[in-house]
Amino acid sequence: GQQLNQSPQSMFIQEGEDVSMNCTSSSIFNTWLWYKQDPGEGPVLLIALYKAGELTSNGRLTAQFGITRKDSFLNISASIPSDVGIYFCAGQRDYGGSQGNLIFGKGTKLSVKP
Amino acid sequence: DTAVSQTPKYLVTQMGNDKSIKCEQNLGHDTMYWYKQDSKKFLKIMFSYNNKELIINETVPNRFSPKSPDKAHLNLHINSLELGDSAVYFCASSRSLQGANYGYTFGSGTRLTVV
């Protein structure tokens, strides 16, 4: 089945640092989404990308839809403690006009550096 | 106002029991989903319903049966629960089958523990 490879699996952040994570796939996607999940909650949509090459920002978050349509990255600038959580990439394919279901990456867990 | 609400939030039950998880959305969306999140946090789709019709049924055991009495509700019924069914189950909804254009809205999850 389709798989999204998300990296890194986990990372530690210190307040003020910039953070990067990315997602790759062997298949082409026509939509890329980035979600954040806090403990005990469901994933919440952060950024949605619809066109190859598209670069979109949401506050300190910036995400890009790769030119090949097989990858996407998410950057968080000047991280703060409330940025901790699990970040998921998700992709959706177009099957001849109808949309496939949303496929999720395995997540990147952001924790505060001890 | 909770957009997608699931009940119960926690469910502990014995092997072999039958249980249901309820989901309701007040967003006016016409497609609803059930996802399973395992202990490694991997999210995998189980079902989606559009206008009360099952659109996707991934390779999920037939002990799991989604039931949608109307567009705003999608319940998940599980028969003969097994230890491996322990996970967090998320309900989600979206507008039309082109859900990703507007993003899926998730509920806060139901943590099912089978003992």
PDB file of C-alpha atoms in Angstrom:
ATOM      1  CA  GLY A   1       0.000   0.000   0.000  1.00  0.00           C
ATOM      2  CA  GLN A   2       0.921   3.651  -0.130  1.00  0.00           C
ATOM      3  CA  GLN A   3       3.384   4.797   2.474  1.00  0.00           C
ATOM      4  CA  LEU A   4       4.680   8.124   3.606  1.00  0.00           C
ATOM      5  CA  ASN A   5       8.175   8.218   5.074  1.00  0.00           C
ATOM      6  CA  GLN A   6       8.354  10.939   7.689  1.00  0.00           C
ATOM      7  CA  SER A   7      11.592  12.020   9.353  1.00  0.00           C
ATOM      8  CA  PRO A   8      12.925  12.491  11.849  1.00  0.00           C
ATOM      9  CA  GLN A   9      10.934  10.141  14.093  1.00  0.00           C
ATOM     10  CA  SER A  10      11.663  12.329  17.079  1.00  0.00           C
ATOM     11  CA  MET A  11      13.634  15.396  17.989  1.00  0.00           C
ATOM     12  CA  PHE A  12      14.419  17.562  20.957  1.00  0.00           C
ATOM     13  CA  ILE A  13      14.058  21.295  20.766  1.00  0.00           C
ATOM     14  CA  GLN A  14      15.380  24.157  22.799  1.00  0.00           C
ATOM     15  CA  GLU A  15      13.277  27.265  22.972  1.00  0.00           C
ATOM     16  CA  GLY A  16      14.154  29.617  20.146  1.00  0.00           C
ATOM     17  CA  GLU A  17      15.534  26.954  17.821  1.00  0.00           C
ATOM     18  CA  ASP A  18      14.248  26.363  14.309  1.00  0.00           C
ATOM     19  CA  VAL A  19      12.864  22.906  13.526  1.00  0.00           C
ATOM     20  CA  SER A  20      12.548  21.035  10.232  1.00  0.00           C
ATOM     21  CA  MET A  21      10.814  17.807   9.350  1.00  0.00           C
ATOM     22  CA  ASN A  22       9.914  16.233   6.042  1.00  0.00           C
ATOM     23  CA  CYS A  23       7.843  13.607   4.350  1.00  0.00           C
ATOM     24  CA  THR A  24       8.579  11.599   1.212  1.00  0.00           C
ATOM     25  CA  SER A  25       6.615   9.137  -0.837  1.00  0.00           C
ATOM     26  CA  SER A  26       7.217   6.823  -3.763  1.00  0.00           C
ATOM     27  CA  SER A  27       3.833   7.927  -5.155  1.00  0.00           C
ATOM     28  CA  ILE A  28       2.624  11.282  -6.382  1.00  0.00           C
ATOM     29  CA  PHE A  29       0.162  13.132  -4.166  1.00  0.00           C
ATOM     30  CA  ASN A  30      -2.006  16.043  -5.236  1.00  0.00           C
ATOM     31  CA  THR A  31      -2.568  17.354  -1.720  1.00  0.00           C
ATOM     32  CA  TRP A  32      -0.244  17.519   1.257  1.00  0.00           C
ATOM     33  CA  LEU A  33      -1.382  18.358   4.770  1.00  0.00           C
ATOM     34  CA  TRP A  34       0.430  18.882   8.064  1.00  0.00           C
ATOM     35  CA  TYR A  35      -1.278  18.084  11.369  1.00  0.00           C
ATOM     36  CA  LYS A  36      -0.278  18.416  15.030  1.00  0.00           C
ATOM     37  CA  GLN A  37      -1.493  16.097  17.775  1.00  0.00           C
ATOM     38  CA  ASP A  38      -1.351  17.037  21.454  1.00  0.00           C
ATOM     39  CA  PRO A  39      -1.571  14.317  24.138  1.00  0.00           C
ATOM     40  CA  GLY A  40      -5.104  13.045  24.595  1.00  0.00           C
ATOM     41  CA  GLU A  41      -6.399  14.959  21.591  1.00  0.00           C
ATOM     42  CA  GLY A  42      -7.026  14.347  17.921  1.00  0.00           C
ATOM     43  CA  PRO A  43      -4.837  15.724  15.123  1.00  0.00           C
ATOM     44  CA  VAL A  44      -5.423  19.375  14.270  1.00  0.00           C
ATOM     45  CA  LEU A  45      -4.788  20.744  10.786  1.00  0.00           C
ATOM     46  CA  LEU A  46      -1.888  23.218  10.582  1.00  0.00           C
ATOM     47  CA  ILE A  47      -1.269  23.777   6.880  1.00  0.00           C
ATOM     48  CA  ALA A  48      -2.761  22.487   3.618  1.00  0.00           C
ATOM     49  CA  LEU A  49      -0.871  22.477   0.290  1.00  0.00           C
ATOM     50  CA  TYR A  50      -2.526  21.961  -3.087  1.00  0.00           C
ATOM     51  CA  LYS A  51       0.013  22.774  -5.804  1.00  0.00           C
ATOM     52  CA  ALA A  52       3.494  21.514  -6.579  1.00  0.00           C
ATOM     53  CA  GLY A  53       6.028  24.105  -5.453  1.00  0.00           C
ATOM     54  CA  GLU A  54       3.526  25.873  -3.204  1.00  0.00           C
ATOM     55  CA  LEU A  55       5.016  27.490  -0.104  1.00  0.00           C
ATOM     56  CA  THR A  56       2.532  28.362   2.640  1.00  0.00           C
ATOM     57  CA  SER A  57       2.971  29.924   6.071  1.00  0.00           C
ATOM     58  CA  ASN A  58       0.844  29.863   9.193  1.00  0.00           C
ATOM     59  CA  GLY A  59       2.478  32.076  11.812  1.00  0.00           C
ATOM     60  CA  ARG A  60       5.853  30.549  12.665  1.00  0.00           C
ATOM     61  CA  LEU A  61       5.104  27.482  10.553  1.00  0.00           C
ATOM     62  CA  THR A  62       6.076  27.192   6.893  1.00  0.00           C
ATOM     63  CA  ALA A  63       5.404  24.205   4.664  1.00  0.00           C
ATOM     64  CA  GLN A  64       6.208  23.438   1.048  1.00  0.00           C
ATOM     65  CA  PHE A  65       4.751  21.064  -1.513  1.00  0.00           C
ATOM     66  CA  GLY A  66       7.687  19.496  -3.365  1.00  0.00           C
ATOM     67  CA  ILE A  67       8.090  20.066  -7.100  1.00  0.00           C
ATOM     68  CA  THR A  68       8.043  16.334  -7.790  1.00  0.00           C
ATOM     69  CA  ARG A  69       4.774  16.045  -5.778  1.00  0.00           C
ATOM     70  CA  LYS A  70       6.406  13.249  -3.828  1.00  0.00           C
ATOM     71  CA  ASP A  71       7.569  15.219  -0.826  1.00  0.00           C
ATOM     72  CA  SER A  72       6.811  18.032   1.585  1.00  0.00           C
ATOM     73  CA  PHE A  73       8.565  19.723   4.463  1.00  0.00           C
ATOM     74  CA  LEU A  74       7.467  21.654   7.526  1.00  0.00           C
ATOM     75  CA  ASN A  75       9.595  24.271   9.269  1.00  0.00           C
ATOM     76  CA  ILE A  76       8.917  25.786  12.664  1.00  0.00           C
ATOM     77  CA  SER A  77      10.841  28.944  13.423  1.00  0.00           C
ATOM     78  CA  ALA A  78      11.799  30.165  16.902  1.00  0.00           C
ATOM     79  CA  SER A  79      10.218  27.200  18.672  1.00  0.00           C
ATOM     80  CA  ILE A  80       8.371  27.673  21.952  1.00  0.00           C
ATOM     81  CA  PRO A  81       7.456  25.090  24.632  1.00  0.00           C
ATOM     82  CA  SER A  82       3.889  24.689  23.352  1.00  0.00           C
ATOM     83  CA  ASP A  83       5.253  23.435  20.039  1.00  0.00           C
ATOM     84  CA  VAL A  84       5.875  20.027  21.638  1.00  0.00           C
ATOM     85  CA  GLY A  85       3.640  17.293  20.315  1.00  0.00           C
ATOM     86  CA  ILE A  86       3.461  14.897  17.401  1.00  0.00           C
ATOM     87  CA  TYR A  87       3.452  16.313  13.882  1.00  0.00           C
ATOM     88  CA  PHE A  88       1.972  14.279  11.051  1.00  0.00           C
ATOM     89  CA  CYS A  89       2.221  14.749   7.342  1.00  0.00           C
ATOM     90  CA  ALA A  90      -0.698  13.445   5.290  1.00  0.00           C
ATOM     91  CA  GLY A  91      -1.198  13.061   1.579  1.00  0.00           C
ATOM     92  CA  GLN A  92      -4.095  12.489  -0.723  1.00  0.00           C
ATOM     93  CA  ARG A  93      -4.095  11.169  -4.267  1.00  0.00           C
ATOM     94  CA  ASP A  94      -6.424  11.857  -7.148  1.00  0.00           C
ATOM     95  CA  TYR A  95      -7.821   8.699  -8.716  1.00  0.00           C
ATOM     96  CA  GLY A  96      -9.161   9.921 -12.038  1.00  0.00           C
ATOM     97  CA  GLY A  97     -11.298  12.655 -10.536  1.00  0.00           C
ATOM     98  CA  SER A  98     -12.203  11.086  -7.229  1.00  0.00           C
ATOM     99  CA  GLN A  99     -10.103  11.659  -4.145  1.00  0.00           C
ATOM    100  CA  GLY A 100      -8.468   8.797  -2.316  1.00  0.00           C
ATOM    101  CA  ASN A 101      -8.429   8.606   1.445  1.00  0.00           C
ATOM    102  CA  LEU A 102      -5.942  10.593   3.510  1.00  0.00           C
ATOM    103  CA  ILE A 103      -2.699   8.670   4.141  1.00  0.00           C
ATOM    104  CA  PHE A 104      -0.666   9.650   7.205  1.00  0.00           C
ATOM    105  CA  GLY A 105       3.056   9.566   7.881  1.00  0.00           C
ATOM    106  CA  LYS A 106       4.257   7.936  11.103  1.00  0.00           C
ATOM    107  CA  GLY A 107       4.755  11.227  12.851  1.00  0.00           C
ATOM    108  CA  THR A 108       7.591  13.332  14.248  1.00  0.00           C
ATOM    109  CA  LYS A 109       7.576  13.663  18.010  1.00  0.00           C
ATOM    110  CA  LEU A 110       8.829  17.026  19.247  1.00  0.00           C
ATOM    111  CA  SER A 111      10.033  17.173  22.848  1.00  0.00           C
ATOM    112  CA  VAL A 112      11.758  19.820  24.922  1.00  0.00           C
ATOM    113  CA  LYS A 113      15.491  19.367  25.413  1.00  0.00           C
ATOM    114  CA  PRO A 114      16.214  18.353  29.005  1.00  0.00           C
TER     115      PRO A 114
ATOM    116  CA  ASP B   1     -19.211  23.938  20.647  1.00  0.00           C
ATOM    117  CA  THR B   2     -17.361  20.707  19.899  1.00  0.00           C
ATOM    118  CA  ALA B   3     -17.135  20.189  16.134  1.00  0.00           C
ATOM    119  CA  VAL B   4     -16.552  16.411  16.174  1.00  0.00           C
ATOM    120  CA  SER B   5     -17.430  14.674  19.429  1.00  0.00           C
ATOM    121  CA  GLN B   6     -16.825  11.053  20.332  1.00  0.00           C
ATOM    122  CA  THR B   7     -18.113   9.050  23.250  1.00  0.00           C
ATOM    123  CA  PRO B   8     -16.859   7.506  25.366  1.00  0.00           C
ATOM    124  CA  LYS B   9     -13.360   8.966  25.716  1.00  0.00           C
ATOM    125  CA  TYR B  10     -12.154   5.860  27.545  1.00  0.00           C
ATOM    126  CA  LEU B  11     -13.460   2.318  27.243  1.00  0.00           C
ATOM    127  CA  VAL B  12     -12.101  -0.671  29.149  1.00  0.00           C
ATOM    128  CA  THR B  13     -13.708  -4.002  28.410  1.00  0.00           C
ATOM    129  CA  GLN B  14     -13.075  -7.715  28.465  1.00  0.00           C
ATOM    130  CA  MET B  15     -12.177  -9.912  25.509  1.00  0.00           C
ATOM    131  CA  GLY B  16     -15.186 -11.270  23.702  1.00  0.00           C
ATOM    132  CA  ASN B  17     -17.485  -8.366  24.553  1.00  0.00           C
ATOM    133  CA  ASP B  18     -19.343  -6.240  21.999  1.00  0.00           C
ATOM    134  CA  LYS B  19     -18.999  -2.468  22.261  1.00  0.00           C
ATOM    135  CA  SER B  20     -19.920   0.687  20.357  1.00  0.00           C
ATOM    136  CA  ILE B  21     -18.256   4.067  19.982  1.00  0.00           C
ATOM    137  CA  LYS B  22     -20.381   7.026  18.940  1.00  0.00           C
ATOM    138  CA  CYS B  23     -19.408  10.008  16.830  1.00  0.00           C
ATOM    139  CA  GLU B  24     -21.291  13.164  15.983  1.00  0.00           C
ATOM    140  CA  GLN B  25     -20.268  16.207  13.946  1.00  0.00           C
ATOM    141  CA  ASN B  26     -22.006  19.574  13.830  1.00  0.00           C
ATOM    142  CA  LEU B  27     -20.006  21.016  10.934  1.00  0.00           C
ATOM    143  CA  GLY B  28     -22.470  20.123   8.198  1.00  0.00           C
ATOM    144  CA  HIS B  29     -19.847  17.868   6.602  1.00  0.00           C
ATOM    145  CA  ASP B  30     -21.060  15.062   4.400  1.00  0.00           C
ATOM    146  CA  THR B  31     -18.211  12.582   4.785  1.00  0.00           C
ATOM    147  CA  MET B  32     -17.152  10.932   8.041  1.00  0.00           C
ATOM    148  CA  TYR B  33     -14.286   8.580   8.823  1.00  0.00           C
ATOM    149  CA  TRP B  34     -12.936   6.213  11.427  1.00  0.00           C
ATOM    150  CA  TYR B  35      -9.183   5.997  11.986  1.00  0.00           C
ATOM    151  CA  LYS B  36      -7.258   3.661  14.288  1.00  0.00           C
ATOM    152  CA  GLN B  37      -4.088   4.867  16.027  1.00  0.00           C
ATOM    153  CA  ASP B  38      -1.875   2.107  17.388  1.00  0.00           C
ATOM    154  CA  SER B  39       0.625   2.250  20.237  1.00  0.00           C
ATOM    155  CA  LYS B  40       3.286   3.590  17.856  1.00  0.00           C
ATOM    156  CA  LYS B  41       0.960   6.468  16.966  1.00  0.00           C
ATOM    157  CA  PHE B  42       0.422   5.250  13.400  1.00  0.00           C
ATOM    158  CA  LEU B  43      -2.919   6.512  12.028  1.00  0.00           C
ATOM    159  CA  LYS B  44      -4.685   4.156   9.660  1.00  0.00           C
ATOM    160  CA  ILE B  45      -8.052   4.684   8.019  1.00  0.00           C
ATOM    161  CA  MET B  46     -10.724   2.090   8.686  1.00  0.00           C
ATOM    162  CA  PHE B  47     -13.881   3.422   7.039  1.00  0.00           C
ATOM    163  CA  SER B  48     -15.351   6.459   5.383  1.00  0.00           C
ATOM    164  CA  TYR B  49     -19.028   7.275   4.858  1.00  0.00           C
ATOM    165  CA  ASN B  50     -20.384   9.773   2.351  1.00  0.00           C
ATOM    166  CA  ASN B  51     -24.070  10.618   2.453  1.00  0.00           C
ATOM    167  CA  LYS B  52     -24.736   7.503   4.513  1.00  0.00           C
ATOM    168  CA  GLU B  53     -22.987   5.216   2.039  1.00  0.00           C
ATOM    169  CA  LEU B  54     -19.813   3.301   2.751  1.00  0.00           C
ATOM    170  CA  ILE B  55     -17.176   4.578   0.360  1.00  0.00           C
ATOM    171  CA  ILE B  56     -14.013   2.982   1.664  1.00  0.00           C
ATOM    172  CA  ASN B  57     -13.685  -0.197   3.637  1.00  0.00           C
ATOM    173  CA  GLU B  58     -10.032  -0.941   4.181  1.00  0.00           C
ATOM    174  CA  THR B  59      -8.914  -4.432   5.190  1.00  0.00           C
ATOM    175  CA  VAL B  60     -10.589  -4.298   8.565  1.00  0.00           C
ATOM    176  CA  PRO B  61     -11.995  -7.430  10.215  1.00  0.00           C
ATOM    177  CA  ASN B  62     -15.736  -7.787   9.742  1.00  0.00           C
ATOM    178  CA  ARG B  63     -16.090  -7.679  13.526  1.00  0.00           C
ATOM    179  CA  PHE B  64     -15.948  -3.924  12.983  1.00  0.00           C
ATOM    180  CA  SER B  65     -19.095  -2.420  11.513  1.00  0.00           C
ATOM    181  CA  PRO B  66     -19.740   1.283  10.960  1.00  0.00           C
ATOM    182  CA  LYS B  67     -23.303   2.505  11.267  1.00  0.00           C
ATOM    183  CA  SER B  68     -24.487   5.899  10.086  1.00  0.00           C
ATOM    184  CA  PRO B  69     -28.072   6.800  11.011  1.00  0.00           C
ATOM    185  CA  ASP B  70     -27.681  10.211   9.353  1.00  0.00           C
ATOM    186  CA  LYS B  71     -25.045  12.539   7.872  1.00  0.00           C
ATOM    187  CA  ALA B  72     -24.074  13.902  11.278  1.00  0.00           C
ATOM    188  CA  HIS B  73     -23.402  10.559  12.959  1.00  0.00           C
ATOM    189  CA  LEU B  74     -21.063   7.650  12.325  1.00  0.00           C
ATOM    190  CA  ASN B  75     -20.919   5.009  15.035  1.00  0.00           C
ATOM    191  CA  LEU B  76     -18.454   2.140  15.229  1.00  0.00           C
ATOM    192  CA  HIS B  77     -19.631  -1.206  16.528  1.00  0.00           C
ATOM    193  CA  ILE B  78     -17.106  -3.891  17.422  1.00  0.00           C
ATOM    194  CA  ASN B  79     -18.059  -7.521  18.035  1.00  0.00           C
ATOM    195  CA  SER B  80     -16.073 -10.143  19.920  1.00  0.00           C
ATOM    196  CA  LEU B  81     -13.347  -7.771  21.043  1.00  0.00           C
ATOM    197  CA  GLU B  82      -9.756  -9.025  20.948  1.00  0.00           C
ATOM    198  CA  LEU B  83      -6.634  -7.869  22.782  1.00  0.00           C
ATOM    199  CA  GLY B  84      -5.224  -6.514  19.506  1.00  0.00           C
ATOM    200  CA  ASP B  85      -8.160  -4.149  19.171  1.00  0.00           C
ATOM    201  CA  SER B  86      -6.711  -2.016  21.955  1.00  0.00           C
ATOM    202  CA  ALA B  87      -5.906   1.356  20.393  1.00  0.00           C
ATOM    203  CA  VAL B  88      -7.166   4.912  20.126  1.00  0.00           C
ATOM    204  CA  TYR B  89      -9.994   5.298  17.621  1.00  0.00           C
ATOM    205  CA  PHE B  90     -10.544   8.660  15.971  1.00  0.00           C
ATOM    206  CA  CYS B  91     -13.607   9.877  14.189  1.00  0.00           C
ATOM    207  CA  ALA B  92     -13.159  12.603  11.565  1.00  0.00           C
ATOM    208  CA  SER B  93     -15.301  14.490   9.097  1.00  0.00           C
ATOM    209  CA  SER B  94     -14.780  16.504   5.930  1.00  0.00           C
ATOM    210  CA  ARG B  95     -16.755  18.366   3.292  1.00  0.00           C
ATOM    211  CA  SER B  96     -17.410  16.157   0.271  1.00  0.00           C
ATOM    212  CA  LEU B  97     -15.121  13.422  -0.957  1.00  0.00           C
ATOM    213  CA  GLN B  98     -12.511  16.070  -1.769  1.00  0.00           C
ATOM    214  CA  GLY B  99     -11.935  16.270   1.952  1.00  0.00           C
ATOM    215  CA  ALA B 100      -8.304  17.213   1.872  1.00  0.00           C
ATOM    216  CA  ASN B 101      -9.091  20.521   0.206  1.00  0.00           C
ATOM    217  CA  TYR B 102     -10.659  21.590   3.459  1.00  0.00           C
ATOM    218  CA  GLY B 103      -8.823  19.270   5.828  1.00  0.00           C
ATOM    219  CA  TYR B 104     -10.289  16.558   7.969  1.00  0.00           C
ATOM    220  CA  THR B 105     -11.585  17.626  11.396  1.00  0.00           C
ATOM    221  CA  PHE B 106     -10.827  15.017  14.039  1.00  0.00           C
ATOM    222  CA  GLY B 107     -12.535  14.166  17.289  1.00  0.00           C
ATOM    223  CA  SER B 108     -10.469  13.828  20.456  1.00  0.00           C
ATOM    224  CA  GLY B 109     -10.383  10.043  20.269  1.00  0.00           C
ATOM    225  CA  THR B 110     -11.644   7.021  22.192  1.00  0.00           C
ATOM    226  CA  ARG B 111      -8.998   4.998  24.003  1.00  0.00           C
ATOM    227  CA  LEU B 112     -10.133   1.368  23.895  1.00  0.00           C
ATOM    228  CA  THR B 113      -8.416  -1.107  26.212  1.00  0.00           C
ATOM    229  CA  VAL B 114      -9.297  -4.778  25.924  1.00  0.00           C
ATOM    230  CA  VAL B 115      -8.295  -6.894  28.925  1.00  0.00           C
TER     231      VAL B 115
END
